[in-house]
Amino acid sequence: QVQLVESGGGSVQAGGSLRVSCAAPLTSYTHYYMAWFRQAPGKEREGVASILSRGPTNYADSVKGRFTISQDNTKNTLYLQMNSLKPEDTARYYCAAARGYYTDDVPPLTANSYDWWGQGTQVTVSS
């Protein structure tokens, strides 16, 4: 069992930036992939960005060009840098991870592809 712990959420005005982090002790696994999901009240959980342990990334169309996912393997940490935030980005953001190797370079953005989840961190963007 892998415990994922998110941090860094908060409140920001539209157009601002935030970075959320996820402590993710996965270095014992050779291959893994990770992602950020979000869920707003009354809406389904949606994939925002994902990354393979070897580097390739994938983004939802709604955040392309504004959000950047990255990982620091020396710190066992996953990041999501969010710029040009919009009120519709308001949601609880969850970190997710799974073991596995993808032969293509498109890590999944579907929730059922992931085995481990954090408790989430709230991001609120005001207009």
CSV table of C-alpha atoms in Angstrom, one decimal:
chain,number,residue,atom,x,y,z
A,1,GLN,CA,0.0,0.0,0.0
A,2,VAL,CA,1.3,3.4,-1.0
A,3,GLN,CA,0.2,6.5,1.0
A,4,LEU,CA,-0.1,9.7,-1.0
A,5,VAL,CA,-0.3,13.0,0.7
A,6,GLU,CA,-1.2,16.2,-1.0
A,7,SER,CA,-0.4,19.7,0.1
A,8,GLY,CA,-0.3,23.3,-1.2
A,9,GLY,CA,-3.9,24.0,-2.0
A,10,GLY,CA,-5.5,27.3,-1.2
A,11,SER,CA,-7.4,30.3,-2.5
A,12,VAL,CA,-6.4,32.5,-5.3
A,13,GLN,CA,-7.9,35.1,-7.6
A,14,ALA,CA,-8.6,34.4,-11.2
A,15,GLY,CA,-5.4,34.7,-13.3
A,16,GLY,CA,-3.2,33.7,-10.4
A,17,SER,CA,-1.0,30.7,-9.8
A,18,LEU,CA,-0.8,27.9,-7.3
A,19,ARG,CA,1.4,24.8,-7.0
A,20,VAL,CA,0.1,21.6,-5.3
A,21,SER,CA,2.4,18.8,-4.2
A,22,CYS,CA,2.0,15.2,-3.5
A,23,ALA,CA,4.4,13.1,-1.4
A,24,ALA,CA,4.6,9.9,-3.3
A,25,PRO,CA,7.1,7.2,-2.1
A,26,LEU,CA,7.3,5.1,-5.3
A,27,THR,CA,11.0,4.8,-5.8
A,28,SER,CA,10.9,1.1,-4.9
A,29,TYR,CA,8.9,0.5,-8.1
A,30,THR,CA,10.7,0.3,-11.4
A,31,HIS,CA,7.8,1.5,-13.5
A,32,TYR,CA,4.9,3.6,-12.3
A,33,TYR,CA,2.7,6.5,-13.4
A,34,MET,CA,1.0,9.2,-11.6
A,35,ALA,CA,-1.7,11.8,-12.1
A,36,TRP,CA,-3.7,14.7,-10.8
A,37,PHE,CA,-7.5,14.5,-10.7
A,38,ARG,CA,-10.0,17.0,-9.5
A,39,GLN,CA,-13.6,16.9,-8.4
A,40,ALA,CA,-15.9,19.9,-8.0
A,41,PRO,CA,-19.2,19.6,-6.0
A,42,GLY,CA,-21.8,17.8,-8.0
A,43,LYS,CA,-19.4,16.8,-10.7
A,44,GLU,CA,-17.6,13.7,-11.6
A,45,ARG,CA,-13.9,13.3,-10.9
A,46,GLU,CA,-11.9,14.2,-13.9
A,47,GLY,CA,-8.3,13.6,-14.9
A,48,VAL,CA,-6.2,16.8,-15.2
A,49,ALA,CA,-2.7,15.7,-15.9
A,50,SER,CA,-0.6,12.5,-15.8
A,51,ILE,CA,3.0,11.5,-16.0
A,52,LEU,CA,5.0,8.3,-16.5
A,53,SER,CA,8.0,7.5,-14.3
A,54,ARG,CA,10.2,7.8,-17.4
A,55,GLY,CA,8.8,11.3,-18.2
A,56,PRO,CA,6.0,11.5,-20.8
A,57,THR,CA,3.0,13.6,-19.8
A,58,ASN,CA,-0.6,14.0,-20.8
A,59,TYR,CA,-3.1,16.8,-20.1
A,60,ALA,CA,-6.8,17.4,-20.3
A,61,ASP,CA,-7.7,19.9,-23.0
A,62,SER,CA,-9.2,22.2,-20.4
A,63,VAL,CA,-5.8,22.8,-18.7
A,64,LYS,CA,-3.3,22.5,-21.6
A,65,GLY,CA,-1.0,25.4,-21.7
A,66,ARG,CA,-1.9,26.5,-18.2
A,67,PHE,CA,-1.0,23.5,-16.0
A,68,THR,CA,2.3,21.6,-15.8
A,69,ILE,CA,2.8,18.3,-14.1
A,70,SER,CA,6.3,17.3,-12.9
A,71,GLN,CA,8.0,14.9,-10.6
A,72,ASP,CA,11.1,15.1,-8.4
A,73,ASN,CA,12.3,11.5,-7.9
A,74,THR,CA,14.9,12.6,-5.4
A,75,LYS,CA,12.2,14.0,-3.2
A,76,ASN,CA,9.6,11.4,-4.0
A,77,THR,CA,7.3,14.3,-4.9
A,78,LEU,CA,4.7,15.0,-7.7
A,79,TYR,CA,3.8,18.6,-8.5
A,80,LEU,CA,1.1,20.4,-10.4
A,81,GLN,CA,1.9,24.0,-11.3
A,82,MET,CA,-1.3,25.8,-12.1
A,83,ASN,CA,-1.1,29.2,-13.9
A,84,SER,CA,-3.8,31.5,-15.3
A,85,LEU,CA,-6.3,29.9,-13.0
A,86,LYS,CA,-10.0,30.3,-13.7
A,87,PRO,CA,-13.0,30.0,-11.4
A,88,GLU,CA,-13.9,26.8,-13.1
A,89,ASP,CA,-10.7,25.3,-11.9
A,90,THR,CA,-12.1,25.3,-8.4
A,91,ALA,CA,-12.2,21.8,-7.1
A,92,ARG,CA,-10.6,19.3,-4.7
A,93,TYR,CA,-7.4,18.1,-6.3
A,94,TYR,CA,-6.3,14.5,-5.8
A,95,CYS,CA,-3.0,12.8,-6.4
A,96,ALA,CA,-3.1,9.2,-7.8
A,97,ALA,CA,-0.6,6.5,-8.7
A,98,ALA,CA,-0.3,3.0,-10.0
A,99,ARG,CA,2.4,0.5,-10.9
A,100,GLY,CA,2.9,-0.4,-14.5
A,101,TYR,CA,4.6,0.2,-17.8
A,102,TYR,CA,2.9,1.9,-20.7
A,103,THR,CA,4.4,1.1,-24.1
A,104,ASP,CA,3.1,4.3,-25.6
A,105,ASP,CA,3.8,7.7,-24.2
A,106,VAL,CA,0.3,8.6,-23.1
A,107,PRO,CA,-0.3,8.1,-19.4
A,108,PRO,CA,-4.0,7.6,-18.6
A,109,LEU,CA,-6.4,10.2,-17.3
A,110,THR,CA,-9.1,7.7,-16.3
A,111,ALA,CA,-9.6,7.1,-12.6
A,112,ASN,CA,-10.0,3.4,-12.8
A,113,SER,CA,-6.4,3.2,-14.1
A,114,TYR,CA,-5.0,4.1,-10.7
A,115,ASP,CA,-4.6,2.1,-7.6
A,116,TRP,CA,-3.6,4.6,-4.9
A,117,TRP,CA,-5.1,7.9,-4.0
A,118,GLY,CA,-4.5,10.7,-1.7
A,119,GLN,CA,-7.1,12.6,0.4
A,120,GLY,CA,-7.0,15.7,-1.7
A,121,THR,CA,-6.3,19.3,-1.3
A,122,GLN,CA,-8.8,22.2,-2.0
A,123,VAL,CA,-8.2,24.8,-4.6
A,124,THR,CA,-10.5,27.7,-4.8
A,125,VAL,CA,-10.3,30.4,-7.5
A,126,SER,CA,-12.4,33.5,-7.1
A,127,SER,CA,-13.5,35.8,-9.9
